[in-house]
CSV table of C-alpha atoms (C1' of nucleotides) in Angstrom, one decimal:
chain,number,residue,atom,x,y,z
A,14,MET,CA,-2.0,11.5,-8.4
A,15,SER,CA,-4.5,13.4,-10.4
A,16,LYS,CA,-4.4,11.3,-13.5
A,17,ALA,CA,-7.1,8.8,-13.7
A,18,SER,CA,-5.9,7.1,-16.8
A,19,SER,CA,-2.7,5.5,-15.7
A,20,SER,CA,-4.3,2.1,-15.8
A,21,SER,CA,-7.2,0.3,-14.5
A,22,THR,CA,-7.9,1.4,-11.0
A,23,ARG,CA,-10.5,-0.5,-9.0
A,24,GLU,CA,-11.7,0.4,-5.6
A,25,ALA,CA,-13.1,-1.9,-3.1
A,26,SER,CA,-14.3,-0.9,0.3
A,27,ILE,CA,-14.6,-3.7,2.8
A,28,SER,CA,-15.3,-4.0,6.4
A,29,ILE,CA,-13.4,-6.5,8.5
A,30,SER,CA,-14.7,-7.8,11.7
A,31,GLU,CA,-12.4,-7.1,14.5
A,32,ASP,CA,-10.9,-10.0,16.4
A,33,LYS,CA,-12.0,-9.3,20.0
A,34,SER,CA,-10.0,-12.3,20.9
A,35,GLU,CA,-6.6,-10.6,20.3
A,36,ASP,CA,-7.7,-7.1,21.0
A,37,ASN,CA,-5.5,-6.9,24.0
A,38,TYR,CA,-3.2,-4.4,22.4
A,39,ASN,CA,-1.8,-1.9,24.9
A,40,ASP,CA,-2.1,1.8,24.6
A,41,ARG,CA,0.8,2.1,22.3
A,42,GLU,CA,1.2,4.8,19.7
A,43,GLU,CA,-1.8,5.1,17.5
A,44,VAL,CA,0.3,4.8,14.4
A,45,LYS,CA,2.0,1.7,15.6
A,46,GLU,CA,-1.3,0.3,16.5
A,47,MET,CA,-2.9,0.9,13.1
A,48,ASP,CA,0.2,-0.2,11.3
A,49,ARG,CA,0.2,-3.4,13.2
A,50,ARG,CA,-3.4,-3.8,12.6
A,51,ALA,CA,-3.1,-3.5,8.9
A,52,HIS,CA,-0.5,-6.3,9.0
A,53,ARG,CA,-2.6,-8.4,11.3
A,54,LEU,CA,-5.8,-8.0,9.4
A,55,VAL,CA,-6.3,-10.5,6.6
A,56,LEU,CA,-6.8,-8.6,3.4
A,57,PRO,CA,-9.1,-10.0,0.8
A,58,GLU,CA,-7.4,-12.8,-1.1
A,59,ASP,CA,-7.2,-11.8,-4.7
A,60,GLY,CA,-5.4,-15.0,-5.5
A,61,TYR,CA,-2.1,-13.2,-5.9
A,62,GLU,CA,0.8,-12.4,-3.6
A,63,TRP,CA,1.6,-8.9,-2.8
A,64,LYS,CA,4.8,-7.3,-1.3
A,65,LYS,CA,4.5,-4.2,0.7
A,66,TYR,CA,6.9,-1.5,-0.5
A,67,GLY,CA,5.8,1.5,1.4
A,68,GLN,CA,3.3,3.0,3.7
A,69,LYS,CA,2.2,6.6,4.4
A,70,PHE,CA,-0.3,8.7,6.1
A,71,ILE,CA,-2.4,10.6,3.6
A,72,LYS,CA,-3.5,13.9,5.3
A,73,ASN,CA,-5.9,14.7,2.5
A,74,ILE,CA,-8.2,11.9,3.6
A,75,GLY,CA,-6.7,11.4,7.1
A,76,LYS,CA,-6.1,7.8,6.5
A,77,PHE,CA,-3.2,5.4,6.3
A,78,ARG,CA,-2.2,4.0,3.0
A,79,SER,CA,-0.1,0.9,2.3
A,80,TYR,CA,1.4,0.3,-1.0
A,81,PHE,CA,1.7,-3.3,-2.3
A,82,ARG,CA,3.1,-4.7,-5.5
A,83,CYS,CA,2.6,-8.0,-7.1
A,84,GLN,CA,5.3,-10.5,-6.4
A,85,MET,CA,5.5,-11.6,-9.9
A,86,ALA,CA,8.3,-9.9,-11.8
A,87,ASN,CA,6.4,-9.8,-15.0
A,88,CYS,CA,3.4,-8.4,-13.2
A,89,ILE,CA,2.9,-4.7,-13.0
A,90,ALA,CA,-0.2,-4.9,-10.9
A,91,LYS,CA,-0.2,-2.8,-7.8
A,92,LYS,CA,-2.5,-2.8,-4.8
A,93,ARG,CA,-3.0,0.0,-2.4
A,94,ALA,CA,-4.8,-0.3,0.9
A,95,GLU,CA,-6.0,2.6,2.9
A,96,TRP,CA,-7.8,2.6,6.2
A,97,SER,CA,-8.9,5.1,8.8
A,98,THR,CA,-10.3,2.7,11.3
A,99,SER,CA,-9.3,-0.9,12.0
A,100,THR,CA,-12.6,-2.1,10.7
A,101,ASP,CA,-12.9,-0.2,7.5
A,102,ILE,CA,-10.2,-0.8,4.9
A,103,ARG,CA,-10.3,0.2,1.3
A,104,ILE,CA,-8.4,-1.7,-1.3
A,105,VAL,CA,-7.5,0.0,-4.6
A,106,TYR,CA,-6.1,-2.1,-7.4
A,107,ASP,CA,-3.9,-0.5,-10.0
A,108,GLY,CA,-3.0,-2.1,-13.3
A,109,VAL,CA,-3.6,-5.6,-14.4
A,110,HIS,CA,-1.8,-8.9,-13.8
A,111,THR,CA,0.3,-10.1,-16.6
A,112,HIS,CA,0.5,-13.6,-15.3
A,113,TYR,CA,-3.1,-14.4,-16.1
A,114,GLY,CA,-4.7,-16.6,-13.6
A,115,SER,CA,-1.4,-17.7,-12.3
A,116,SER,CA,-2.4,-17.6,-8.7
A,117,THR,CA,0.7,-18.4,-6.7
A,118,THR,CA,-1.1,-18.5,-3.4
A,119,ARG,CA,-3.9,-20.7,-4.3
A,120,PRO,CA,-2.9,-22.9,-7.2
A,121,GLY,CA,-5.9,-24.5,-8.8
A,122,SER,CA,-8.3,-22.9,-6.3
A,123,SER,CA,-11.4,-23.8,-8.2
A,124,GLY,CA,-9.8,-24.3,-11.6
A,125,SER,CA,-9.1,-20.6,-12.2
A,126,SER,CA,-9.9,-20.8,-15.9
A,127,SER,CA,-10.3,-17.1,-16.1
A,128,ASN,CA,-8.0,-14.2,-16.5
A,129,ALA,CA,-7.0,-11.3,-14.2
A,130,ALA,CA,-9.9,-9.4,-15.5
A,131,ASN,CA,-12.2,-12.0,-14.1
A,132,GLN,CA,-10.5,-11.8,-10.8
A,133,TYR,CA,-11.2,-8.1,-10.6
A,134,ASN,CA,-14.7,-8.7,-11.7
A,135,LEU,CA,-15.2,-11.1,-8.9
A,136,LEU,CA,-13.7,-8.6,-6.5
A,137,THR,CA,-16.1,-6.0,-7.7
A,138,GLN,CA,-19.0,-8.4,-7.2
A,139,VAL,CA,-17.8,-9.4,-3.7
A,140,PHE,CA,-17.0,-5.9,-2.5
A,141,GLY,CA,-19.6,-4.2,-4.6
A,142,ASP,CA,-19.0,-1.7,-7.4
A,143,GLN,CA,-19.3,1.3,-5.1
A,144,SER,CA,-15.9,2.4,-6.3
A,145,THR,CA,-17.6,5.1,-8.3
A,146,GLN,CA,-19.2,6.8,-5.4
A,147,GLN,CA,-16.4,6.5,-3.0
A,148,LYS,CA,-14.5,9.2,-4.9
A,149,GLN,CA,-12.8,11.5,-2.4
A,150,GLY,CA,-13.1,14.7,-4.4
A,151,ARG,CA,-10.4,16.7,-2.7
A,152,SER,CA,-12.0,19.6,-0.9
A,153,SER,CA,-9.7,22.4,-1.5
B,1,DA,C1',20.0,-18.1,5.0
B,2,DG,C1',16.3,-16.1,2.9
B,3,DC,C1',12.4,-13.4,2.6
B,4,DC,C1',9.3,-10.1,4.2
B,5,DT,C1',8.2,-6.0,6.8
B,6,DT,C1',9.1,-1.4,8.4
B,7,DT,C1',10.9,3.5,8.5
B,8,DG,C1',13.0,7.4,6.3
B,9,DA,C1',14.5,10.2,2.7
B,10,DC,C1',14.3,11.7,-2.0
B,11,DC,C1',12.0,12.9,-6.2
B,12,DA,C1',8.3,14.4,-9.2
B,13,DG,C1',4.0,16.6,-10.2
B,14,DC,C1',0.5,19.9,-9.4
B,15,DG,C1',-1.5,24.0,-7.1
C,29,DT,C1',8.7,30.1,-8.1
C,30,DC,C1',7.9,27.8,-3.9
C,31,DG,C1',5.5,24.6,-1.1
C,32,DC,C1',3.0,20.5,-0.2
C,33,DT,C1',1.5,15.9,-1.0
C,34,DG,C1',1.8,11.5,-2.8
C,35,DG,C1',4.6,7.9,-4.4
C,36,DT,C1',8.6,5.1,-4.9
C,37,DC,C1',13.2,3.3,-3.7
C,38,DA,C1',16.6,1.9,-0.5
C,39,DA,C1',18.5,0.0,3.8
C,40,DA,C1',18.1,-2.3,8.2
C,41,DG,C1',15.9,-5.5,11.3
C,42,DG,C1',13.2,-9.4,12.5
C,43,DC,C1',11.2,-13.9,12.0
DNA sequence: AGCCTTTGACCAGCG
DNA sequence: TCGCTGGTCAAAGGC
């Protein structure tokens, strides 16, 4: 990382309400806990399916990062989710979907007559366009 | 049986 | 030139 011109990179910080109902997790390893949490938490539905292909702990920011890739073979879109706490997750979108509006998860969910760009736009509106100020300008 | 998730290791790029 | 971090791929296990 260092290049901000690979493709379109969107950032979206969201806060997810914890489910006190199932918060009976034992005192297992923190990592295990967070990891499990990321999986349990319902990430924002972009209307696309993502496949997790990796996860790592970024020391620079002291947060966990999960790497997702669009299920579509013709799609180069990638999603990256990072979180420090179980209630604060940040989703970063990379690239654009080639299967315009071809939502596999929610087919015809409100006549998606728009393209991927619109989807991102919607996300920005929902999550807020604070992606510009959330820059973690490496302190070093 | 198939698909998805998870963990580790390897590689590349940058400082 | 070496070291470190981030990112991706591969393999195994579980559901």
